[in-house]
Structure formats: C-alpha cells, structure tokens
Tab-separated table of C-alpha atoms (C1' of nucleotides) in Angstrom:
chain	number	residue	atom	x	y	z
A	135	MET	CA	0.000	0.000	0.000
A	136	LYS	CA	2.619	2.510	0.978
A	137	CYS	CA	4.461	4.202	-1.837
A	138	SER	CA	6.800	6.049	0.408
A	139	ALA	CA	8.769	8.273	-1.917
A	140	PRO	CA	6.061	9.548	-4.224
A	141	LEU	CA	6.999	8.050	-7.546
A	142	ALA	CA	10.427	9.579	-7.829
A	143	LEU	CA	13.790	8.969	-6.258
A	144	ALA	CA	12.537	5.913	-4.451
A	145	SER	CA	15.852	5.385	-2.803
A	146	ALA	CA	14.583	2.741	-0.436
A	147	THR	CA	17.828	1.066	0.302
A	148	ARG	CA	16.217	-1.893	1.970
A	149	GLY	CA	14.868	-4.859	0.087
A	150	ARG	CA	14.982	-5.896	-3.524
A	151	PRO	CA	15.126	-2.864	-5.809
A	152	ARG	CA	12.312	-2.462	-8.286
A	153	GLU	CA	13.139	-3.205	-11.862
A	154	PHE	CA	11.077	-0.484	-13.497
A	155	ASP	CA	10.899	3.290	-13.478
A	156	PRO	CA	7.624	4.454	-11.885
A	157	ASP	CA	7.593	7.692	-13.873
A	158	GLN	CA	8.020	5.831	-17.113
A	159	ALA	CA	5.371	3.299	-16.133
A	160	LEU	CA	2.978	6.094	-15.211
A	161	ALA	CA	3.565	7.752	-18.561
A	162	ALA	CA	2.702	4.496	-20.280
A	163	ALA	CA	-0.446	4.185	-18.164
A	164	LEU	CA	-1.420	7.716	-19.135
A	165	GLN	CA	-1.266	6.785	-22.802
A	166	VAL	CA	-3.620	3.871	-22.207
A	167	PHE	CA	-6.068	5.911	-20.157
A	168	TRP	CA	-5.984	8.681	-22.709
A	169	ARG	CA	-6.701	6.337	-25.563
A	170	ARG	CA	-9.327	4.194	-23.840
A	171	GLY	CA	-10.786	6.171	-20.958
A	172	TYR	CA	-10.858	5.125	-17.334
A	173	GLU	CA	-13.329	2.296	-17.384
A	174	SER	CA	-12.412	0.852	-20.745
A	175	ALA	CA	-8.755	0.640	-19.824
A	176	SER	CA	-8.358	-2.792	-18.272
A	177	MET	CA	-5.690	-3.755	-15.817
A	178	ALA	CA	-4.388	-6.258	-18.346
A	179	GLU	CA	-3.917	-3.521	-20.926
A	180	LEU	CA	-2.328	-1.225	-18.384
A	181	THR	CA	0.145	-3.741	-17.036
A	182	GLU	CA	1.126	-4.781	-20.535
A	183	ALA	CA	1.721	-1.203	-21.653
A	184	MET	CA	3.587	-0.416	-18.450
A	185	GLY	CA	5.720	-3.511	-18.747
A	186	ILE	CA	5.036	-4.647	-15.196
A	187	THR	CA	2.848	-7.220	-13.485
A	188	LYS	CA	-0.287	-6.555	-11.540
A	189	PRO	CA	1.199	-7.031	-8.068
A	190	SER	CA	3.941	-4.550	-8.935
A	191	LEU	CA	1.354	-2.068	-10.098
A	192	TYR	CA	-0.730	-2.423	-6.968
A	193	ALA	CA	2.299	-2.215	-4.712
A	194	CYS	CA	3.509	0.976	-6.337
A	195	PHE	CA	0.339	2.819	-7.291
A	196	GLY	CA	-2.347	1.466	-4.969
A	197	ASN	CA	-5.200	0.534	-7.248
A	198	LYS	CA	-6.711	1.448	-10.576
A	199	GLU	CA	-8.365	4.577	-9.270
A	200	ALA	CA	-5.238	5.882	-7.593
A	201	LEU	CA	-3.232	5.096	-10.704
A	202	PHE	CA	-5.685	7.067	-12.793
A	203	LYS	CA	-5.514	10.077	-10.537
A	204	LYS	CA	-1.724	10.047	-10.683
A	205	ALA	CA	-1.970	9.771	-14.455
A	206	LEU	CA	-4.384	12.680	-14.457
A	207	ASP	CA	-1.909	14.714	-12.434
A	208	LEU	CA	0.758	13.944	-15.001
A	209	TYR	CA	-1.638	14.800	-17.798
A	210	GLU	CA	-2.387	18.191	-16.367
A	211	ARG	CA	1.251	18.831	-15.641
A	212	ASP	CA	2.443	17.899	-19.127
A	213	LYS	CA	-0.398	18.131	-21.597
A	214	LEU	CA	-2.433	20.908	-20.045
A	215	LYS	CA	0.335	23.211	-19.013
A	216	TYR	CA	-0.546	25.312	-22.036
A	217	ILE	CA	-3.608	26.489	-20.120
A	218	GLY	CA	-1.489	28.318	-17.601
A	219	THR	CA	0.726	29.872	-20.235
A	220	ALA	CA	-2.240	30.809	-22.413
A	221	LEU	CA	-3.670	32.859	-19.572
A	222	GLU	CA	-0.544	34.981	-19.617
A	223	ALA	CA	-1.325	36.290	-23.088
A	224	LYS	CA	-1.760	40.021	-23.407
A	225	THR	CA	-5.333	40.182	-24.625
A	226	ALA	CA	-8.456	38.132	-23.997
A	227	HIS	CA	-8.618	37.332	-27.690
A	228	GLU	CA	-5.099	36.028	-27.583
A	229	VAL	CA	-5.905	33.970	-24.502
A	230	ALA	CA	-8.733	32.302	-26.381
A	231	GLU	CA	-6.607	31.872	-29.465
A	232	ARG	CA	-3.844	30.164	-27.548
A	233	LEU	CA	-6.203	27.971	-25.581
A	234	LEU	CA	-7.978	26.731	-28.647
A	235	ASN	CA	-4.963	26.258	-30.864
A	236	CYS	CA	-2.902	24.583	-28.171
A	237	ALA	CA	-5.787	22.258	-27.437
A	238	LEU	CA	-5.924	21.424	-31.109
A	239	ALA	CA	-2.213	20.753	-31.206
A	240	THR	CA	-2.425	18.562	-28.123
A	241	HIS	CA	-5.342	16.503	-29.319
A	242	CYS	CA	-4.245	16.127	-32.910
A	243	GLY	CA	-0.612	15.903	-32.028
A	244	ALA	CA	0.673	12.419	-32.487
A	245	SER	CA	-1.487	9.868	-34.193
A	246	ASP	CA	-5.248	9.819	-34.531
A	247	PRO	CA	-7.117	12.715	-33.034
A	248	GLN	CA	-8.301	12.014	-29.531
A	249	GLY	CA	-10.279	14.051	-27.075
A	250	CYS	CA	-9.235	15.447	-23.745
A	251	LEU	CA	-8.571	12.815	-21.107
A	252	GLY	CA	-10.788	14.700	-18.702
A	253	VAL	CA	-13.693	14.826	-21.104
A	254	ILE	CA	-13.333	11.181	-22.031
A	255	SER	CA	-13.212	10.093	-18.429
A	256	MET	CA	-15.928	12.378	-17.132
A	257	VAL	CA	-18.389	11.447	-19.831
A	258	GLY	CA	-17.457	7.785	-19.768
A	259	CYS	CA	-17.708	7.315	-16.023
A	260	THR	CA	-21.207	6.810	-14.795
A	261	ALA	CA	-21.327	3.424	-13.133
A	262	GLU	CA	-18.727	3.200	-10.440
A	263	ALA	CA	-15.945	5.721	-10.370
A	264	GLU	CA	-18.101	8.533	-9.102
A	265	SER	CA	-14.958	9.667	-7.348
A	266	ILE	CA	-13.164	9.915	-10.692
A	267	ARG	CA	-15.988	11.937	-12.109
A	268	ALA	CA	-16.036	14.317	-9.196
A	269	ASP	CA	-12.307	14.772	-9.418
A	270	VAL	CA	-12.363	15.611	-13.117
A	271	VAL	CA	-15.322	17.942	-12.667
A	272	ALA	CA	-13.525	19.799	-9.903
A	273	ARG	CA	-10.347	20.209	-11.927
A	274	ARG	CA	-12.316	21.495	-14.865
A	275	ALA	CA	-14.201	23.957	-12.686
A	276	SER	CA	-10.949	25.318	-11.380
A	277	SER	CA	-9.663	25.821	-14.918
A	278	GLU	CA	-12.798	27.652	-15.892
A	279	ALA	CA	-12.576	29.807	-12.791
A	280	ALA	CA	-9.058	30.802	-13.805
A	281	VAL	CA	-10.323	31.834	-17.215
A	282	VAL	CA	-13.101	33.847	-15.585
A	283	ARG	CA	-10.571	35.725	-13.483
A	284	ARG	CA	-8.438	36.374	-16.527
A	285	PHE	CA	-11.400	37.790	-18.418
A	286	GLU	CA	-12.376	39.955	-15.471
A	287	GLN	CA	-8.890	41.342	-15.620
A	288	ALA	CA	-9.232	41.823	-19.363
A	289	LYS	CA	-12.415	43.732	-18.865
A	290	ALA	CA	-10.767	45.924	-16.269
A	291	ASP	CA	-8.014	46.522	-18.776
A	292	GLY	CA	-10.597	47.704	-21.253
A	293	ASP	CA	-9.709	44.713	-23.366
A	294	LEU	CA	-13.280	43.448	-23.585
A	295	PRO	CA	-16.483	45.364	-24.287
A	296	GLU	CA	-18.453	46.521	-21.263
A	297	SER	CA	-21.386	44.487	-22.489
A	298	VAL	CA	-19.785	41.088	-22.107
A	299	CYS	CA	-19.941	39.068	-18.901
A	300	PRO	CA	-16.586	37.443	-18.094
A	301	THR	CA	-18.275	34.460	-16.483
A	302	LYS	CA	-20.472	33.752	-19.459
A	303	LEU	CA	-17.710	34.350	-21.945
A	304	ALA	CA	-15.466	31.911	-20.106
A	305	SER	CA	-18.267	29.376	-20.001
A	306	CYS	CA	-18.733	29.801	-23.727
A	307	LEU	CA	-15.054	29.358	-24.422
A	308	MET	CA	-14.824	26.258	-22.255
A	309	THR	CA	-17.857	24.895	-24.023
A	310	VAL	CA	-16.075	25.230	-27.335
A	311	LEU	CA	-12.975	23.593	-25.903
A	312	GLN	CA	-14.944	20.628	-24.670
A	313	GLY	CA	-16.870	20.439	-27.898
A	314	LEU	CA	-13.586	20.205	-29.774
A	315	SER	CA	-12.687	17.231	-27.616
A	316	VAL	CA	-15.871	15.474	-28.575
A	317	LYS	CA	-15.351	16.162	-32.239
A	318	ALA	CA	-11.776	14.952	-32.028
A	319	GLN	CA	-12.923	11.831	-30.240
A	320	GLY	CA	-15.381	11.288	-33.056
A	321	GLY	CA	-12.566	11.220	-35.546
A	322	ALA	CA	-12.939	14.741	-36.907
A	323	LYS	CA	-10.240	15.932	-39.268
A	324	ARG	CA	-7.816	18.520	-38.093
A	325	GLU	CA	-9.029	20.997	-40.715
A	326	ASP	CA	-12.559	20.627	-39.434
A	327	LEU	CA	-11.501	21.516	-35.915
A	328	GLN	CA	-9.326	24.316	-37.198
A	329	GLY	CA	-12.283	25.713	-39.108
A	330	ALA	CA	-14.443	25.740	-36.005
A	331	ILE	CA	-11.697	27.446	-34.043
A	332	ASP	CA	-11.016	30.095	-36.667
A	333	THR	CA	-14.689	30.879	-37.030
A	334	PHE	CA	-15.129	31.182	-33.294
A	335	LEU	CA	-12.166	33.510	-33.004
A	336	THR	CA	-13.549	35.628	-35.829
A	337	MET	CA	-16.706	36.039	-33.789
A	338	TRP	CA	-14.782	37.082	-30.703
A	339	PRO	CA	-16.153	40.303	-29.147
A	340	ARG	CA	-14.070	43.320	-29.967
A	341	ARG	CA	-13.660	46.440	-28.009
B	284	MET	CA	-33.782	-13.463	-33.406
B	285	LYS	CA	-36.651	-12.520	-35.613
B	286	CYS	CA	-38.701	-9.571	-34.490
B	287	SER	CA	-41.169	-9.819	-37.303
B	288	ALA	CA	-43.338	-6.778	-36.955
B	289	PRO	CA	-40.788	-4.115	-36.076
B	290	LEU	CA	-41.721	-3.298	-32.531
B	291	ALA	CA	-45.277	-2.292	-33.178
B	292	LEU	CA	-48.501	-4.091	-33.877
B	293	ALA	CA	-46.925	-7.484	-33.353
B	294	SER	CA	-50.172	-9.274	-33.986
B	295	ALA	CA	-48.672	-12.723	-34.082
B	296	THR	CA	-51.765	-14.735	-33.450
B	297	ARG	CA	-49.897	-17.934	-32.797
B	298	GLY	CA	-48.306	-18.849	-29.501
B	299	ARG	CA	-48.390	-17.264	-26.111
B	300	PRO	CA	-48.880	-13.516	-26.367
B	301	ARG	CA	-46.177	-11.346	-24.901
B	302	GLU	CA	-46.965	-9.631	-21.663
B	303	PHE	CA	-45.219	-6.339	-22.286
B	304	ASP	CA	-45.370	-3.488	-24.763
B	305	PRO	CA	-42.183	-3.368	-26.853
B	306	ASP	CA	-42.478	0.369	-27.432
B	307	GLN	CA	-42.811	1.022	-23.751
B	308	ALA	CA	-39.930	-1.312	-22.970
B	309	LEU	CA	-37.783	0.430	-25.564
B	310	ALA	CA	-38.603	3.801	-24.049
B	311	ALA	CA	-37.484	2.484	-20.669
B	312	ALA	CA	-34.279	1.152	-22.211
B	313	LEU	CA	-33.632	4.544	-23.763
B	314	GLN	CA	-33.811	6.181	-20.362
B	315	VAL	CA	-31.197	3.775	-19.031
B	316	PHE	CA	-28.887	4.204	-22.007
B	317	TRP	CA	-29.271	7.951	-21.812
B	318	ARG	CA	-28.429	8.060	-18.149
B	319	ARG	CA	-25.596	5.550	-18.191
B	320	GLY	CA	-24.221	5.318	-21.731
B	321	TYR	CA	-23.964	2.196	-23.821
B	322	GLU	CA	-21.249	0.277	-22.064
B	323	SER	CA	-22.134	1.274	-18.530
B	324	ALA	CA	-25.739	0.199	-18.962
B	325	SER	CA	-25.784	-3.443	-17.930
B	326	MET	CA	-28.303	-5.967	-19.103
B	327	ALA	CA	-29.454	-6.345	-15.505
B	328	GLU	CA	-30.212	-2.635	-15.279
B	329	LEU	CA	-31.927	-2.656	-18.628
B	330	THR	CA	-34.151	-5.635	-17.942
B	331	GLU	CA	-35.118	-4.265	-14.555
B	332	ALA	CA	-36.057	-0.874	-15.980
B	333	MET	CA	-37.906	-2.474	-18.871
B	334	GLY	CA	-39.752	-4.813	-16.556
B	335	ILE	CA	-38.887	-7.913	-18.562
B	336	THR	CA	-36.437	-10.780	-18.286
B	337	LYS	CA	-33.320	-11.274	-20.310
B	338	PRO	CA	-34.666	-14.007	-22.601
B	339	SER	CA	-37.634	-11.790	-23.437
B	340	LEU	CA	-35.309	-8.951	-24.267
B	341	TYR	CA	-33.123	-11.054	-26.502
B	342	ALA	CA	-36.124	-12.610	-28.239
B	343	CYS	CA	-37.647	-9.234	-29.017
B	344	PHE	CA	-34.676	-6.954	-29.601
B	345	GLY	CA	-31.834	-9.248	-30.626
B	346	ASN	CA	-28.961	-8.266	-28.383
B	347	LYS	CA	-27.618	-5.298	-26.490
B	348	GLU	CA	-26.204	-3.611	-29.560
B	349	ALA	CA	-29.412	-3.981	-31.577
B	350	LEU	CA	-31.404	-2.729	-28.605
B	351	PHE	CA	-29.185	0.318	-28.370
B	352	LYS	CA	-29.552	1.156	-32.022
B	353	LYS	CA	-33.319	0.905	-31.752
B	354	ALA	CA	-33.158	3.143	-28.697
B	355	LEU	CA	-30.984	5.564	-30.655
B	356	ASP	CA	-33.590	5.625	-33.421
B	357	LEU	CA	-36.245	6.455	-30.870
B	358	TYR	CA	-34.012	9.105	-29.352
B	359	GLU	CA	-33.501	10.848	-32.657
B	360	ARG	CA	-37.167	10.550	-33.488
B	361	ASP	CA	-38.365	11.975	-30.178
B	362	LYS	CA	-35.616	13.970	-28.550
B	363	LEU	CA	-33.775	15.292	-31.570
B	364	LYS	CA	-36.705	16.154	-33.747
B	365	TYR	CA	-36.075	19.765	-32.795
B	366	ILE	CA	-33.074	19.699	-35.109
B	367	GLY	CA	-35.276	19.331	-38.139
B	368	THR	CA	-37.681	22.024	-37.044
B	369	ALA	CA	-34.864	24.361	-36.055
B	370	LEU	CA	-33.525	24.249	-39.595
B	371	GLU	CA	-36.809	25.660	-40.809
B	372	ALA	CA	-36.254	28.928	-39.016
B	373	LYS	CA	-36.109	32.035	-41.152
B	374	THR	CA	-32.590	33.216	-40.410
B	375	ALA	CA	-29.309	31.498	-39.695
B	376	HIS	CA	-29.186	33.254	-36.352
B	377	GLU	CA	-32.585	31.906	-35.489
B	378	VAL	CA	-31.519	28.421	-36.569
B	379	ALA	CA	-28.617	28.589	-34.157
B	380	GLU	CA	-30.791	30.051	-31.444
B	381	ARG	CA	-33.355	27.288	-31.747
B	382	LEU	CA	-30.772	24.537	-31.946
B	383	LEU	CA	-28.986	25.699	-28.832
B	384	ASN	CA	-32.016	26.496	-26.741
B	385	CYS	CA	-33.854	23.326	-27.678
B	386	ALA	CA	-30.763	21.309	-26.857
B	387	LEU	CA	-30.657	23.025	-23.504
B	388	ALA	CA	-34.310	22.268	-22.882
B	389	THR	CA	-33.822	18.645	-23.860
B	390	HIS	CA	-30.785	18.079	-21.726
B	391	CYS	CA	-31.943	19.985	-18.697
B	392	GLY	CA	-35.540	18.969	-19.107
B	393	ALA	CA	-36.545	16.467	-16.513
B	394	SER	CA	-34.226	15.779	-13.633
B	395	ASP	CA	-30.501	16.285	-13.445
B	396	PRO	CA	-28.798	17.706	-16.500
B	397	GLN	CA	-27.466	15.032	-18.794
B	398	GLY	CA	-25.606	15.184	-22.031
B	399	CYS	CA	-26.646	14.031	-25.447
B	400	LEU	CA	-27.013	10.274	-25.777
B	401	GLY	CA	-24.893	10.363	-28.897
B	402	VAL	CA	-22.078	12.238	-27.226
B	403	ILE	CA	-22.176	10.016	-24.175
B	404	SER	CA	-22.091	6.872	-26.247
B	405	MET	CA	-19.539	8.000	-28.766
B	406	VAL	CA	-17.086	9.221	-26.187
B	407	GLY	CA	-17.705	6.311	-23.863
B	408	CYS	CA	-17.310	3.583	-26.451
B	409	THR	CA	-13.737	2.696	-27.149
B	410	ALA	CA	-13.270	-0.950	-26.315
B	411	GLU	CA	-15.779	-3.056	-28.159
B	412	ALA	CA	-18.780	-1.394	-29.739
B	413	GLU	CA	-16.835	0.127	-32.585
B	414	SER	CA	-20.012	-0.408	-34.542
B	415	ILE	CA	-21.922	1.766	-32.075
B	416	ARG	CA	-19.308	4.468	-32.369
B	417	ALA	CA	-19.384	4.429	-36.124
B	418	ASP	CA	-23.157	4.608	-36.128
B	419	VAL	CA	-23.255	7.615	-33.824
B	420	VAL	CA	-20.498	9.364	-35.740
B	421	ALA	CA	-22.364	8.871	-39.005
B	422	ARG	CA	-25.614	10.218	-37.602
B	423	ARG	CA	-23.842	13.248	-36.242
B	424	ALA	CA	-22.104	13.902	-39.536
B	425	SER	CA	-25.433	13.847	-41.312
B	426	SER	CA	-26.838	16.373	-38.860
B	427	GLU	CA	-23.890	18.657	-39.386
B	428	ALA	CA	-24.211	18.319	-43.146
B	429	ALA	CA	-27.824	19.437	-42.885
B	430	VAL	CA	-26.737	22.501	-40.960
B	431	VAL	CA	-24.097	23.243	-43.579
B	432	ARG	CA	-26.708	23.130	-46.315
B	433	ARG	CA	-28.973	25.411	-44.316
B	434	PHE	CA	-26.175	27.935	-43.868
B	435	GLU	CA	-25.304	27.805	-47.529
B	436	GLN	CA	-28.903	28.671	-48.211
B	437	ALA	CA	-28.713	31.459	-45.640
B	438	LYS	CA	-25.661	32.851	-47.336
B	439	ALA	CA	-27.424	32.734	-50.680
B	440	ASP	CA	-30.276	34.582	-49.024
B	441	GLY	CA	-27.879	37.263	-47.967
B	442	ASP	CA	-28.556	36.259	-44.398
B	443	LEU	CA	-24.916	35.703	-43.547
B	444	PRO	CA	-21.905	37.883	-44.321
B	445	GLU	CA	-19.942	36.999	-47.422
B	446	SER	CA	-16.889	36.475	-45.282
B	447	VAL	CA	-18.200	33.480	-43.371
B	448	CYS	CA	-17.789	29.913	-44.560
B	449	PRO	CA	-20.963	27.869	-44.038
B	450	THR	CA	-19.009	24.695	-43.434
B	451	LYS	CA	-16.837	26.242	-40.774
B	452	LEU	CA	-19.721	28.052	-39.141
B	453	ALA	CA	-21.700	24.817	-38.932
B	454	SER	CA	-18.696	23.041	-37.490
B	455	CYS	CA	-18.377	25.795	-34.904
B	456	LEU	CA	-22.036	25.589	-33.982
B	457	MET	CA	-21.953	21.822	-33.662
B	458	THR	CA	-18.850	22.150	-31.537
B	459	VAL	CA	-20.755	24.365	-29.134
B	460	LEU	CA	-23.669	21.941	-29.099
B	461	GLN	CA	-21.432	19.061	-28.225
B	462	GLY	CA	-19.592	21.123	-25.668
B	463	LEU	CA	-22.879	21.870	-23.973
B	464	SER	CA	-23.482	18.140	-23.712
B	465	VAL	CA	-20.196	17.661	-21.964
B	466	LYS	CA	-20.877	20.485	-19.549
B	467	ALA	CA	-24.331	19.122	-18.843
B	468	GLN	CA	-22.881	15.689	-18.258
B	469	GLY	CA	-20.470	17.277	-15.826
B	470	GLY	CA	-23.349	18.594	-13.772
B	471	ALA	CA	-23.291	22.175	-14.976
B	472	LYS	CA	-26.151	24.359	-13.838
B	473	ARG	CA	-28.749	25.410	-16.317
B	474	GLU	CA	-27.823	29.079	-15.928
B	475	ASP	CA	-24.235	28.260	-16.777
B	476	LEU	CA	-25.254	26.618	-20.034
B	477	GLN	CA	-27.696	29.406	-20.761
B	478	GLY	CA	-24.929	31.940	-20.262
B	479	ALA	CA	-22.685	30.152	-22.724
B	480	ILE	CA	-25.502	29.986	-25.249
B	481	ASP	CA	-26.463	33.629	-24.902
B	482	THR	CA	-22.881	34.751	-25.227
B	483	PHE	CA	-22.353	32.651	-28.316
B	484	LEU	CA	-25.492	34.007	-29.930
B	485	THR	CA	-24.370	37.531	-29.156
B	486	MET	CA	-21.195	36.817	-31.068
B	487	TRP	CA	-23.108	35.489	-34.063
B	488	PRO	CA	-21.943	37.062	-37.348
B	489	ARG	CA	-24.295	39.753	-38.574
B	490	ARG	CA	-24.904	40.884	-42.059
C	218	DA	C1'	-58.634	-32.859	-26.290
C	219	DA	C1'	-54.220	-32.863	-28.548
C	220	DC	C1'	-50.835	-30.226	-31.033
C	221	DA	C1'	-47.891	-26.427	-32.666
C	222	DT	C1'	-45.978	-22.270	-31.512
C	223	DT	C1'	-44.404	-18.574	-28.920
C	224	DT	C1'	-43.302	-16.366	-24.426
C	225	DC	C1'	-41.918	-16.650	-19.749
C	226	DA	C1'	-38.963	-17.736	-15.562
C	227	DT	C1'	-35.011	-19.910	-13.626
C	228	DA	C1'	-30.775	-21.280	-13.718
C	229	DC	C1'	-26.710	-21.486	-15.954
C	230	DC	C1'	-22.474	-20.636	-19.324
C	231	DG	C1'	-17.597	-19.080	-20.386
C	232	DA	C1'	-15.042	-14.950	-20.332
C	233	DA	C1'	-13.332	-10.848	-18.469
C	234	DC	C1'	-13.220	-7.754	-14.707
C	235	DG	C1'	-10.439	-5.621	-10.467
C	236	DG	C1'	-7.787	-7.294	-6.935
C	237	DT	C1'	-4.804	-10.608	-4.004
C	238	DA	C1'	-2.417	-14.828	-1.631
C	239	DT	C1'	1.753	-17.147	-1.898
C	240	DA	C1'	6.132	-18.405	-2.778
C	241	DT	C1'	10.549	-17.119	-4.769
C	242	DA	C1'	14.327	-13.949	-6.014
C	243	DG	C1'	17.422	-10.162	-5.064
C	244	DG	C1'	19.215	-6.513	-2.675
C	245	DG	C1'	21.295	-3.898	2.023
C	246	DG	C1'	22.474	-4.122	7.277
C	247	DT	C1'	25.052	-6.294	10.723
D	82	DA	C1'	27.070	-15.792	6.423
D	83	DC	C1'	22.755	-14.755	8.055
D	84	DC	C1'	18.510	-11.992	8.537
D	85	DC	C1'	15.251	-8.685	7.132
D	86	DC	C1'	12.886	-6.401	3.745
D	87	DT	C1'	10.941	-5.545	-0.682
D	88	DA	C1'	9.901	-6.669	-5.596
D	89	DT	C1'	8.792	-10.278	-8.709
D	90	DA	C1'	6.033	-14.077	-10.998
D	91	DT	C1'	2.288	-17.285	-11.015
D	92	DA	C1'	-1.836	-18.676	-9.935
D	93	DC	C1'	-5.933	-17.739	-7.989
D	94	DC	C1'	-10.186	-15.201	-5.696
D	95	DG	C1'	-15.209	-13.625	-6.010
D	96	DT	C1'	-18.039	-10.795	-8.928
D	97	DT	C1'	-20.086	-9.191	-12.934
D	98	DC	C1'	-20.404	-9.169	-17.763
D	99	DG	C1'	-23.320	-10.412	-22.202
D	100	DG	C1'	-25.731	-14.207	-23.703
D	101	DT	C1'	-28.307	-18.865	-23.576
D	102	DA	C1'	-30.250	-23.754	-22.562
D	103	DT	C1'	-34.265	-25.637	-20.673
D	104	DG	C1'	-38.715	-26.585	-19.211
D	105	DA	C1'	-43.186	-24.776	-17.914
D	106	DA	C1'	-47.113	-21.691	-19.144
D	107	DA	C1'	-50.289	-19.671	-22.358
D	108	DT	C1'	-52.430	-18.949	-26.646
D	109	DG	C1'	-54.504	-20.321	-31.631
D	110	DT	C1'	-55.390	-24.279	-34.726
D	111	DT	C1'	-57.387	-28.593	-35.781
DNA sequence: AACATTTCATACCGAACGGTATATAGGGGT
DNA sequence: ACCCCTATATACCGTTCGGTATGAAATGTT
C-alpha cells in the first residue's frame, strides 16, 4: 500500500530494488487511459503497456483509481500546461486563441485525433468511479474559474467590451474547448476543428 | 432473433402472447442508455427498468447492440426532432438560437442535466462497440451536413456575411452543441449553459 | 382434447473484470 | 554468512459481464 517516496527517487535502500521506473510506467499508463478512458482501460492492458505485473502495479500505485488520478496529475502537468501559459497572453482574444490552438495541437498531435482525457473520463464514467468523475469535474471547474478571473482582468483593462460578462464568456469558451474534444474523439479531421476554431475567433467580441 | 413486426402491432396470433409493450420497454431502455451510456448500462439494469427478463429482451430486440440502435432511433425521433424544425427557421441566427435552446431544454428537461445520448455513447465507447461508435459518428455527420446546407442557403439569401464559410460556421455551432453536452454531463447548472448559449449568440456574425 | 408455436422464468455458461495470496528472487544491514 | 525487507512471478479469488439452454405456461389451430 505505501508508496513512500512519491513516484520519484525511491531510494529505499532496503529490500529488492524495483526493476522499473515508476515515472516511465505512469507515462505508459497515461497513454492507455488517454486512448481508452478510465473504465475501458483494463488492468491487463495497463500492465502490458507499463511492462510490469499486476502485483507490482498495486504495490507501487495502490489501485486502478489511484493510478488514474496520478496519471491525471501527469496529464495536467504535461499536456495541459498550455492552459497556464495561455492565460498569460496580453489580450483576452489572444488567450482564447492560444487555448484553442494549443488544445488542437495537443489533441491532434501524435497519431489519430483524440479528445481530452478529462472529457473522455468524465463522460465515460457513470457506473462506479463517481470519485473519478467528481475529481475531473472539480479540476475542470478550477480551470474555468481561472479563465473567468483572466477575463475579469481583461475587462478591467478595457480589453473586452463593457457588455460582455466574463463568467459567461469563459463558459462559452470552455464549451467550445470541450466540444472540440468530442469532435476529435469522433474522428474529426484537423481541418474541421481548425475551421471551427477560426470561425469562433472571428466572432470574438471586440472592443 | 426474428422480431417480425418491427416493434409495433406485433399481432402474431400464434403462440403465447407477450406480456409487455415493446415500445414502452424500448422507451425504458432509452432512459437507461441515456443516463448511463452504452457500455455502462448493464443488461441487468436494462431488464429491470424495462420490466422484462433477459430471454424476453433477446427474443424481441436481438442483443444489447441492436437494442441500443433501436433506442438511438427512438431518441432521434423523439428527442432530436427539434433539429429538423430548427432548420426551418427564417434566419441562420434563429436556426442557431433554436438549436442551442432546444438542446438546452432537452438536456436539462426532466431531472438532473445530462448530455446528449450520442455524445455520451460515442465518447464512452472505445473498447468493443466500434459499430456503435461508427453509427453515432455517421448520424452526427449527417446532422452537421444538414446545418451546412442550411447555412449555404442562408448565405445565398444574404442572411450571412460573405466572409463566413458555411461549413466552418456549422462546425463551430456543432462544436458548441457538443460542448454543452459535456458540460451538462459534468453537472453544470442550467444558468451556466444558458450563459454560454447567450454569449455565443451575441457573437453570431451579422450581415 | 391434442398439437404447434411462442413467451416466460429460472438457472446457468464461459469470459473478463479488479484485486490478491503465496512463494521465490534479489538486494542492504550487521 | 545470516537476517530482514521488498519486488517479482504465477496462480488464484469472487463478482459481474453479455448471452443462452431448458422446461413450464399460455395462446390459436385442428
């Protein structure tokens, strides 16, 4: 159960040393979860992709749910770090532009287009895994709240028209982001997504 | 396997008459699929909600996949009929307005907000059920194509600026629709969705 | 009344699921 | 060397999954 040093520098000098790198294994697990979603990713698939056996997985990561949450942490740290940097853009329009285009790049990056891990897991989890759902929902809410704050700042800067509501505009933008995930998950072409993004940005409220 | 008269007026005079109404049972199945998604809806849940036993279900509907597709037909016929009527609106803006608001009403109608059955099933199906996925994707593509045609007409009517591309605008609108489903599935409040819709409509390109 | 036909209810099937008991192997501490 | 501790590999656990075999019940036909 215990995973004393949290995934890195596990310099437990006592006992047989583990023969795999937890970070690398977690990265492999993330790929599986991202491709298949939480519930559809089976332990057999995970262990095979991670190159370890089930007891090793359980000893190091706890259980499937804990493994997923660690993978989700990694996902946010690596794949969603563009959200933080996008918020640093100078104008609200540029914030939206970066968010949308970086999302596109992330989800159409490597092979086939695939949606956001959060969207896939939140939508796909209804049966058990209510905890997973709640976790994803909370993370998403915090992202949206950050966008709201950024747009409030933009409005104070005179960067957005007085008539727009930062909360609603952020909700609208997040809606588009999540819609892009669904389209990507449905196998949409990159040009299709790019068209939706460009059109939305053209519609963006100007001062 | 055979389900001779397709779900209605099964006036097979020979043999023991069935003790349930297939249409009613299918409606109950639709509720389960809508709430839980294709894979998460178990046969036990389905049979309980439909008030029949498993052999009855298999005799009448074939198997889980065939049952789902029949439920999806019913869903499009009942819950998504607003798409057809929305396309009859006079202006492109009104088309978008109707599509978005009717989607909101559908997904926040009864109890807790829930996303579109198509979105839930397409995103949630990765493992088996590739056939389900393909079916949903095809239906969605046909809907989007209808919107494209409507916007081309609107442009011909001078109802949309020359600068907008009907294909891209339709893609953008469908993206928002699907994003709303995700937000609804995540437990978003009705006002939140309404805010996103209103903001998007405010941004709508004007002639 | 006897038969054919269809539905119903129960119990069951093999497979896959997440998770674990157990025994062995491989390191440091002393 | 020996002991302790931890990771490994194999085999297994109970549960749930979608789907079905089987026999009884209920109708129309003759």
